[in-house]
Each structure stands twice: as C-alpha cells, then as structure tokens.
Amino acid sequence: MSDLVKLTIDDREVEVAKGTGLVETAAAAGIEIPVFCYEPRLGPAVGACRMCLVEVEGMPKLQAGCTLTAQDGMVVHTASTSARAAEGQKGTLEFILVNHPLDCPVCDKGGECPLQDLTFRYGPGSTRMTFPKLTFDKPIPVSPLIALDRERCILCYRCTRFSSDVAEDEQLIARNRGAYSMIATFGDEPYRAPFSGNVIELCPVGALTSTQYRFEARPWEIQDVPTVCGLCPAGCNIRATTREGLVKRVQSRNHPEVDGGWLCDKGRFTFPHLRSDDRVREPLVRGTVGLEPVSWDAALDRAEELLRGAQGKIVTALSGSETTEIAYGLGVLLRRGLGAHSAVLDESTSAALDACRAPLSTIGAAELVVVVGDDEVVDRAPIVDLWLRKARRAGAEIVTIGARGSVPAPVGGAAEALRDLAAADSELGGRLRASDRAILVWSGSGGGGGARLAEAAHALGFEGKPGCAVFHLPARANARGVAEAWAAAADADEADPEPIGLLVVSGDEAAGDPSVRALAERASTVIAITMFHSLAVGWADLVLPATASLEREGTAMNLEGRVQRLRRAVTPPVPDELAWLSKLAERFGVALSPHAAVVFEELSGRIYGGLLLEQLGEHAGLPARRPYEAPEPTPLAHSPEANVPEDHFVGTLRLLRYTPLFSGHQVERVPELQFQRPEREVALSTVDADRRGIATGDLVSLRSNGTSVELRARVDARLVEGVARLADEHAAHLHADVEVVKA
Amino acid sequence: MSSAPEIVFAGTDGGALTELAAYEAVGGLTALRRAREMTPAQIVAELEASQLRGRGGAFFPTGRKWSFLPKPEQNPRPHYLVVNADESEPGTFKDREIMLRVPFRFLEGCLVAARAIESTRVFVYIRGEYLREFEVLVSALEQLRARNLLGDVTIVLHRGAGAYICGEETALLESLEGERGQPRTKPPFPAIAGLYASPTAVNNVESITTVTPIIEMGGAEYAKLGVEDSTGTRVFSLSGNVVRPGNYELPHGYPLRDLIYEVGGGIADGRTLKAVIPGGSSTPILTASEAEKVTLDFDSLSQAGTAIGSAAVIVLDDRCCMVQLGVRVSQFYEHESCGKCTPCRVGTRWLTQILKKIEAGHGTHADLDLLLDVGDHVNGTCLCPLGDSDAIAVASYVAKFREEFLQHIEDGGCPFHGTSSLDGIVAPTDVHEAHAGGAEIHRPLEVVG
Amino acid sequence: MSPTLHDEIREVVKEYPEPRSAIIPALRLAQERHGGWLPDEAFRQVAEALDVTPAYCVSIASFYDMFHTEPVGRHLVEVCTNVSCAVSGAQRVVEAFERELGVHAGETTEDGNVTLRTVECLGGCGWATVVAVDNRHHLRVQAGDVGGIVKELGE
Ligand SMILES: Cc1cc2nc3c(=O)[nH]c(=O)nc-3n(C[C@H](O)[C@H](O)[C@H](O)COP(=O)(O)O)c2cc1C
Ligand code: SF4
Ligand code: FES
C-alpha cells in the first residue's frame, strides 16, 4: 500500500501507516518509548513532560518522541541505542523526582504507578537534590470525590486537558506559572461536572486520587472484574475493582466504539449504593403491622399464592434495568406459566433501529448531527455527550431541536420535528439526506421515539450509508434487551386486565415511577422486587430483594443494539433473581434455569441466532445492520406519552420535568455524590422571566392545583417560551400547568 | 558618534514622527503606495533580495519565512500577520523606541507585510508594560484610519499582561488565542498552522519596520548595507555600565569595541570593562578581551561562541560578581518559565538554588559540577529555547570566569565582600509568589547548606 | 449611563475572530473596576461576559504578572531589578522606596495606598533604573528621586 512508510527504530525496521505516532510505531516494533503527558485521547500531543526524548538522525536536538509521526526513512534511536537519548531521559526523570515526595508507601497509586515503574527501570538510585522541595498543603479536596496531592503532581496536564479539551467543562485548571504552577479549581468550589472522575484514571501518578478508594486497597490484594455499567443505556465497559468481596472502585475498560475509555461520574462513583443500609436483605411480607421479614420458603409460598389468586389478571411493570435474562425469566414465569401478558415497559425503543445502527464512535466522525427531544443528552446517556463534543471539535455541525434546542421546538415536539425533517422541503432534512456522515439522535421521553426515529432514518436514506446512524436514548440501561426478552418469552397478544388482580413491580426504577405507583393503587395486590426498603414499603404486599447490576451475570443490550456481557463483580447479599424465579417457575410447571448462561442460550436461540455468551468476548461487537422493517405502531397503552402541549391559558407555564443524570435511587444513597445533584431551581425563558419581573437567583413559587413549590429561578436564554423546566425530584406533585410568581 | 545611515529612524532627526503629516513630509507612505502596485510575490522577492533577517532573536530570513505561507488558493483560511511587540529579553528596549518614534513607519510596514502574505488581519501583540507605546500606536492607527489608508486591512493592537515567554512566537499565539501563554511544539510552524490554526507570519517590530525602507530603497540597495550574511542596519540596545547607554542604529558588522567606547562613551565611573553580554541575556557572555575583537554581526559573534540575539549589548564593569550575575539571570528564567515542560520548570529553579548556595559561600566543587550537569540536562531537552537559555548563559559564566566561581567555593564566600554591582539584588522579592496567591504555597525557607 | 463591565467586554470581543482572544483585555477591564486586583467576583463577571468558566479566567490571570489575585494598593510602584538596572543601582532605588514607604518590596502600605514590587525587565535597560508607577515609566530614577515620586502618590 502506498501510505505505508518504513523506518528504523533502534536498528529494527518497522512498517506502519504514514502519520502513525512514533510512540505507537515503536510499540509496533516491540520498543517502548516511556511517556507521561502523552495520551492521544486528549488530542494532539503537547510534548510537556519530556520523558519520551529520542534521537532522530538528521535532527540536531533530542526530540520529544510523542510529538513525532512516522515518516519514510526516519532513523530513530531511543534510550536503548542512543547514549544521548538515555542521558536526556535520565535527566527528565531526575527533574520529575526533584520535588516529588517519594511517599510511595502511603500512596494509592503505589504498585500501579507509571512513575514508580519508570523510576525503577531508568531512574537514578539516589537524589542529587539537596535543597528543600516545593511543598504544598496536602491532600486537598478537588471535590468530595477527588483528592489532589500537589506534591506528587508532575504537571503533565493530562487532567486539565481532559477538563478543557474532552469534557469541555473547564473546571480543573492550571494556576500560576513556572515552578509554582499547580492544578486547581475556581476558589474553593468543587470540580462539579459529569465526567470529573476520569482525571483520576488519567493521572499517571498519585496526585489525583479517588476519595472512595483512598487507602482502601493495594494493587496486589485486588481483583478486577470486567463488566458493563448498568446505569444508563450507553453501557460503558467498566472494570470493577474488588477486595474481600466488596467493590472498591469502578474504572473504565475502554471500548473504543462505545465509550472511548471515558466514564461518567454516575457510572464511576455510584457503586457504594451496594452497601446502603436500607437494602432489602430478606423477603418482606405484609402482615398486620406492615412489612415483616420472612424466610425465603415462606416468601415463595406467598408469591405463589398472590400469583394464583390473581387469576391471570396480572400486570408486570418492568424497569428496563433488569438483565435480559431476568426479564426473560420473568416473562417465562408470568407469560408462559400464568398467561399474564400485560406489561408496562419503560419506553418505546424499537428493533427497527437496527437498520441504521452503528457504533457510537461513528458520531465522533460525523459532519452533521441532529438531536431531537427535550432532554439533555448528558442526562440520558452521558457518554453520548462526549461523542457529540468530539464531533463538534472535529468540525461537525450539531443541531438540537427541542425545548432548549439551537432550533427551539415546543415541548414534546420531537416526533413532529422528525416528520418535518423527513419532508421533502426541509432544508436540514435535505442536508441529512445528502450527507455520508450524518447522525440523528432522539433524546427525550415517549413519543414512540425508537420507531419514529427508525422511520425518519429510513426516509432519509441512512441505511445504505455506514457513516450515517441513528441513536435513540432510552431512559433505562437495558430498555431494548428487556423489551425483546419479554417479547421472546411468549407469543400472545397483550390484553389489559381490568381490574388488576396483581401488579408485579420489577426493580427500583419501576417502583419509583409515579405512573407505576398509580397502577399500584388500582391493583388488588402488589409484588415488588426492589433493592431498597423505602421504595415499595407503603404499598407492596410482598417485597422480594433485588440485586444490582454489579452483582449480576447476564447480558444487556445497549442503545446501539449491542449485546454486552455483565459479570458478577461481587456476590450479592441476597439470592439473585434467577435463583428464586426458577424455583417459582417450577411451581407453575415451567422450566427456567437458575443460571444466566443457560437462560441466555435459550433466549439467544430465539432472538440472537444462537449466539453464545462466550462469543460476546471482553469487548462485544456490534452486529451488522438488519433490513428495515416498518415497525408496528407502538402500543402506547401504558407508555408515558409525550407532553403534547395543550393550549395553556395565559399566565401559566407548561411544566417540563427532566431526570437529571445525578438522580435516582442509587445516586441518592451515595453521600459523596450529593454535590453533583442539581440545584433546587426552575429554569424560565428570558421572555417569561421578564414578563414576571423574575431574575436569576430570585425565589419563586410554582403553583398548580393547590400544591406549590418554592425554589430559585434561573433565566435560561436557551429555553423556549411558555415552559418551566425543573428536575423531577423538585417537581413534587405539581401538575402539567403551573403558575410561576415571585415569592 | 557614528555617522551611520539611519534606516529605521530615518528622518527623525533625533525626535519622533508621531504626526502623519510630519511622517509624510520625510517621504512616509511611499512604500505603501509602491507596494500596492506590486504583487505579493514581488514584495516577497524584494525582501529576499534585501536579505533581511529577523530582528527578534532567531535571525531567520524574513522573505523566506513569508514564502512558507501557503497561497490563499492552497489554504483558504484567513492568513494572519502577527507582529511581535512583546519585547522582554533583558537588555532589549529597541522595539519600544521604534514604536515611540516611528510609529507610522512601523504601521506602514505592517500594511506592506500584510499585502505580501495576502492577509487582511494584523495583530500587534504589544507587551502590557508598554502603555505609552500602545497609546502612541493607537493614535497613529487612528490617523491612518481617518485618512482611509488602511484599505481592507484591520490592525488590532493587543496588549499582553506581563510574561516574557509570550515573546516566543507560539506562546504568543496561544496567548493571543486566549490561552495560557505556553509554547506549542513545532512543527507545525506558524506559517502553516499559526493563529487559530491558520497560516500566520510572526515578525518582530524592527523587522516589520525595516520592511518599509526596503520597499522604498529596493532590496538590493538595502543589502549593500552591513556585511555579508548580516545585511542592513540594526538598532542596538546598549545598556549597563557605559557612559551613554541607549539605542543606536548602526550597520551590522560594527565593532563591539566602538559601540562601547565611541558610541557609548566608554565604561562609566572610570571603571574597567569586565564582560559583555552581546545579544540579550540569553546569549553567552564575552570576556573583555573577546569583546575587543568581535564585530556585531551573525558570523563574527557565532565564531566567538555567542549570538547576535536581539542585539541588546549589556556592558558589565569590574564590579560585577559573575556568580551573582548567574543568580540574577537564572532567577529571571525561573520566574519566566511557563511551567509547561519539566526540564525548564524544575531545572531553572534548581540552577538558581545551586548558584545561591555557591554565592553564599556554602558551595563545593561538587556543586559546581552539579550546576553544569543540571544545565546540560536542561539544555537541549526543553520544549522551547527558554530553559536552554538559562543553562547556556550560566554555563558561559562558569566557562569564562571559572576562577571566580572557584574563589567563592574555596574562600567560603563572595570575593567582592558586598561591593559587587549586583550586591543585594540577588534576592529580589519573589513577586511571583505573592502573585500565586500565597496561602496554598508553603515555600520553605531557603536554608542554604 | 456609563457602560457596564459586561457591555465593555462585549465591545472588546468584537475585535477578535474568537471571543476567547479577548480574555486579557477583559480581565484588564475587570481589574480596573475592582481597585487594581481581581477578586472572585471579578472572575465571575468576566466569565459571564465571555461565556467561559471562572476557573478558566483564573488560569489565565494567574499566568501573567500584571494581573493580581490579591488586593493591591491604590498605587502600584514597580522597580525593575533585572541585570541592566541592577548593575546601575536599582537596589538603592528599591531601598529608598522601602524607607520612604515603610514597607518591604512585595508589601502594601498600611493605609492601602501603595504596593511596592520589584519586577523583571521593564524594557528600559538603557534608561536605568526604570520604575513603573501605575504603569507609567519613570526613567533614570536614582535613590534621590524617590522622595518626590512618593510625595506625588499622596496619602
Ligand atoms: C523565550 C523567547 C522569547 C522571545 N521573545 C521575543 C520578543 O520579545 N520579541 C521578539 O520579537 N521575538 C522574541 N522571540 C523570538 C520569536 O520567537 C520569533 O522568532 C520572532 O518574533 C520572529 O520574528 P523575526 O523573524 O522578525 O525576528 C523570543 C523567543 C524565545 C524563545
Ligand atoms: S522551556 Fe520553559 S518556557 Fe519553554 S516550554 Fe518549557 S517550561 Fe515553558
Ligand atoms: S510523553 Fe512526550 S513529552 Fe510527555
């Protein structure tokens, strides 16, 4: 091939694609060029640390290898064949260590520290620096999640580059100049941003450490379990570090197509919810004085009794965060065993999306991205936000259509917006149609999102173009997998039972959903499967303990349509769902294995063409696109529909609730994450605020139907008129139309 | 004094030409009119014929630099001219006088240069401390604008805020883009991807000002001035222990001796010459006897192991303690290090510490070796030349005045016993520390020993 | 009505192809309005006007010597102590200021009137010693001139 170049490194010839970084080129030849600041995911090399010095024939000075790319005929000598390079490298390492406290024994990074390793390999045995080192207060909190030890910092600027060039939050900065340069945030304010935790992993020394992990373990005592995050539909690949049966930290396991090696703070820091005090650790049955713990046998007896008593008039509310196998297990029991086909599925994703599926990384290479919907992408599937930023940095145009869009649209107008795009006279639609690198994203609830999105992509001719793709962002991690597993468990039409004899609530998300709660009020009896006490205590007749995604074996399908494998990082404190579901199924004469692998095999035979769990591998691939099939009109019976705006009478505003990234039953149980939760505030458009004489920071009160909520106002220049936008958790019982007045 | 031709300061008669009419009266704006009838390529050719080399320090041929910029057909992004008016190299104060006295010649040069590289946007990055110079330029620009002489060119006068490193061209561009002024790795060079990743020419004030007379008199004519490889005149900044310090425009190739003794009136206060720093504090020092022999041009100074740099001649008399000079110069680089690359950030501080120890009389022979060895590890490993400069300068003091360093070590103290011209100054307040916001930094006491 | 800081900054932004390029002028404007230094509030204002974070503003301001993140006096006296000024007697000028003002270099007079600093090369090496008083350069200053300069700064 013409774009291959040949070069010599340390007398070895190596052939790589022209322009390949020299560090990677050397690695291809089996030669290591040590680096600290170099991290290609952060953008172009900066050449700051000077650890990578090499000698290049024809260049008078030593060169920072990380800033070079492979050129034909280049002759490079690294420290192993150039005395000058070795001397330069030794010098750099000595300089790096000049102010370093050398406190490896009490450093969390000890044992997995590049600085320690390189010092061991190339470093001086003793120090020639006899002057007082620069000292700083240590460690200081950068946030409740991250501690900074400035004395250990080698100023590679990885963390600040992440903050400014990847996450673009620009909160973690370098302060001062020269020898007194240091990493800092603004004043005493914490690093408060959705992706802050990545800087811990990026730090090549022990300067930025996790407050959760500090002094918790040493590298030789831990085990890393490769699994997948279960907190949003992106399904970032993670590794859970465990010690003595407890999860100690969560880190990225870089799937270049899915997450690019980044994690959001929710995925990284939420694991302590596993150890929450209010976890349901044994089954609970409603007795005369409320819920009381019972034995598993008694619980299963009671479950059988409730299931039989309902005589098929059963509705199942699924969370969408179950593993595909658990959802299938529930389906087998309820649908096959009891003929109970009615289900509340969280959201309307659609298999029709598979006609235009592609890895999330496709977004990074796009030239035009259109996001429809009223929710911020970062709240639904945070990692997608990073891909969008990457695309924009590379020159892509990002158009958002929604209540806070670059193109403002009325609340709930996503479906309409898509219809407009697909229409022949749409200018933007025309550009989508013409592009080979266009992306459509749906970021909002309801509205038949998945199917409508698939339809639009089909109309825009995305199928034949691998650089064009669509992504629907459901609210729950495994919305697709759960829907498909439920469907695969039996073949019968749904009929809404009336009255509802039994409501089976699967998972905490369902238990926390107001519409499910409303169903519970109509149901004669309720079985709730939840992790936490507080959720279903008031209204369940039987509570069965649930497990968390980090405790589960099985699979989940992410928003790309990728089936990924979950592995049990730690043993749950309770039997897992499949264990008791299989026992219960047995009582109704249906076969269900207690083993996720076996369940997967059965399920896979039905919907994944017999794919084996082992075939998913460490980094699951994305199956090829499937031919487009027009989806059935989405059954909207129980799905929460879009807030199609009615004409609100003058004076009232339409309530736009959103679910912030940092919310939900897991986040609520992690004290150190609380600072990330949204302020108690309501956003108003400039016009609506002006009309009411409201300014940012004013205390306002929101009223509807006799309830009222007081919070601070924020004037949001991006928000459409006629809307009051606030986080679910602050909306309490407000109705769809609210009056907003200065308090 | 010399009867050298004045090129940059022509027509000023020792004063300033700050009114457009006065400037026109001495032939101003001829170059602009002529350039507007020339093609960009013709202007570049004229510059190449003049063999003008950059006056900012690196001495790179100006015409050649411009020829590296892609044509607008090859790269449709806007092209930029960025003028380096950050003048901060210790000893240098010539650009300042140029801006004060011939602001129109300078701005005319900007317009000609912009035309040569097909740019309509010019940024003048002027060091923040030059307030009056900025005001003079504002007024001159206003006068040009009022007469509609700018054509389609916009000139923005951008004030810096105090950072020597922003004189380094890529750091300057970072600063102008609103980032911390830290150098970028090269390549890509600014000509290919400079300001906002667009093709950019970065030139020094004096270089740009000289463009005007070159177009007036023709490149070939200009090349007749000076000496081979170093054509034309140069504004030398003469400072230190001379009777008449100041800026003097002289042809390249002028003997250093004559600059000091004739132009500068000799060593002040009846002292004797000890050493000369010939091109700004980054350049290696010359002993008195070396200084007697060199001429002020590229070749002669390179042969003497130093450089013409920014043509800032610092004269030091016999009261100057070389160790103290080392401390003072090293402190400067430590203070100005941008902090991006390790060897400079750490090495400049370490060099200062060792030098202070020697000056205090606590140094050993091993410390002197360490000083040179640390310097060797700084020199050539940094991202930009700032760190190198410290190491090179300090090494030259040791090389040329080793005896004096040894005396400090062997006598256990400074042989000047408080009479050095730099005495006391070796420990100026660390303004940067105050600037750092203090509280978080616990700077250890500098206990030497 | 006099323009607000926000408006002034928006005006400066227009000179540049990218708004961030206006950070130095914006910080300078803010510093002028806040008594010669940049309290947190100033950073917030600049951040709001440029649509950037306050942290970014600090990272820029703290890089440059002419921005102050700590309070300074109403007047700023800066004495160049780089080589050319130093060998020409800058230290005696510094000492004279210290005596006249009753503070050490790096400090502010008790009444908050004057901050005295020593600084690196001010670019007036041939006119040593250079002293910048509120950014106006006094050239060829000698110890004997200091009393007059201080008197002009008033109380
Ligand atoms: C640390 C450092 C400081 C510099 N300072 C200046 C300066 O103040 N003024 C200047 O014109 N060039 C300075 N330069 C040189 C510039 O990088 C650049 O070479 C010059 O502006 C190009 O203009 P010229 O070709 O017209 O000389 C400096 C270089 C370095 C490495
Ligand atoms: S040599 Fe010094 S000034 Fe230059 S990049 Fe490195 S740290 Fe910055
Ligand atoms: S890895 Fe190359 S300079 Fe840091």
Coordinates of C-alpha atoms in Angstrom, one line a residue, chain A residues 45-50 53 61-62 67 87-88 91-92 94-96 98-99 128-137 150 154-155 157 174-182, chain B residues 162-163 180 182 185 335-343 345-347 349-350 353-354 357 370 373-374 377-378 380-383 388 430 432 435-436 440-445:
Chain A
A45 CA 0.5 15.6 21.8
V46 CA 1.7 18.5 23.8
G47 CA 5.3 17.4 24.5
A48 CA 5.3 18.7 28.0
C49 CA 6.9 16.2 30.2
R50 CA 9.9 15.4 28.0
L53 CA 13.1 12.0 24.4
K61 CA 18.4 18.2 19.2
L62 CA 16.8 15.4 21.1
T67 CA 5.2 14.7 19.1
E87 CA 21.0 10.8 29.2
G88 CA 18.1 13.1 28.3
G91 CA 17.7 13.9 33.3
T92 CA 14.0 14.3 32.8
E94 CA 15.6 13.2 37.8
F95 CA 13.8 16.5 37.3
I96 CA 10.4 14.9 37.8
V98 CA 13.2 16.7 42.3
N99 CA 10.1 17.9 44.0
R128 CA 21.3 14.9 44.0
M129 CA 18.8 17.4 45.0
T130 CA 19.7 18.7 48.5
F131 CA 17.5 21.7 48.6
P132 CA 14.1 21.9 50.2
K133 CA 11.5 20.6 47.9
L134 CA 8.5 22.7 46.9
T135 CA 5.8 21.8 49.4
F136 CA 2.0 22.3 49.3
D137 CA -0.9 21.6 51.6
R150 CA 0.1 18.7 44.6
I154 CA 4.3 16.1 37.8
L155 CA 2.3 18.7 35.8
Y157 CA -1.5 18.5 32.3
A174 CA -3.6 25.0 35.9
R175 CA -2.9 28.0 38.0
N176 CA 0.2 30.3 38.2
R177 CA 3.3 30.0 36.1
G178 CA 6.6 28.2 36.1
A179 CA 7.7 26.3 39.2
Y180 CA 4.6 27.4 41.1
S181 CA 2.2 26.1 38.6
M182 CA -0.5 23.9 40.2
Chain B
G162 CA 3.3 40.5 31.7
A163 CA 5.0 37.3 30.7
R180 CA -2.1 30.5 28.9
Q182 CA 2.8 28.4 26.7
T185 CA 5.5 22.0 19.8
H335 CA 10.5 33.4 37.1
E336 CA 9.6 33.4 33.5
S337 CA 9.5 29.7 32.8
C338 CA 6.0 29.0 31.6
G339 CA 5.9 25.7 33.5
K340 CA 4.9 23.5 30.7
C341 CA 7.9 21.3 30.2
T342 CA 9.7 19.6 33.0
P343 CA 13.4 20.4 32.5
R345 CA 10.2 24.3 35.1
V346 CA 12.3 22.3 37.5
G347 CA 15.8 22.9 36.2
R349 CA 14.8 26.6 39.9
W350 CA 17.4 24.1 40.7
Q353 CA 19.3 27.2 44.1
I354 CA 22.8 25.9 43.4
K357 CA 24.5 28.2 47.6
L370 CA 26.3 19.6 39.6
D373 CA 25.5 18.9 34.8
V374 CA 22.0 20.1 35.6
H377 CA 20.2 18.2 31.2
V378 CA 18.2 21.3 30.7
G380 CA 18.5 20.7 24.6
T381 CA 15.7 18.9 26.3
C382 CA 13.2 21.7 26.7
L383 CA 10.2 22.4 24.6
D388 CA 18.1 26.3 27.3
D430 CA 9.6 36.9 44.6
H432 CA 5.5 35.6 41.5
H435 CA 1.2 36.6 42.7
A436 CA 0.5 33.0 43.2
E440 CA -1.6 27.5 49.4
I441 CA 2.1 27.5 48.8
H442 CA 4.4 26.9 51.7
R443 CA 7.7 28.0 50.4
P444 CA 10.4 26.5 52.6
L445 CA 12.9 28.8 54.0

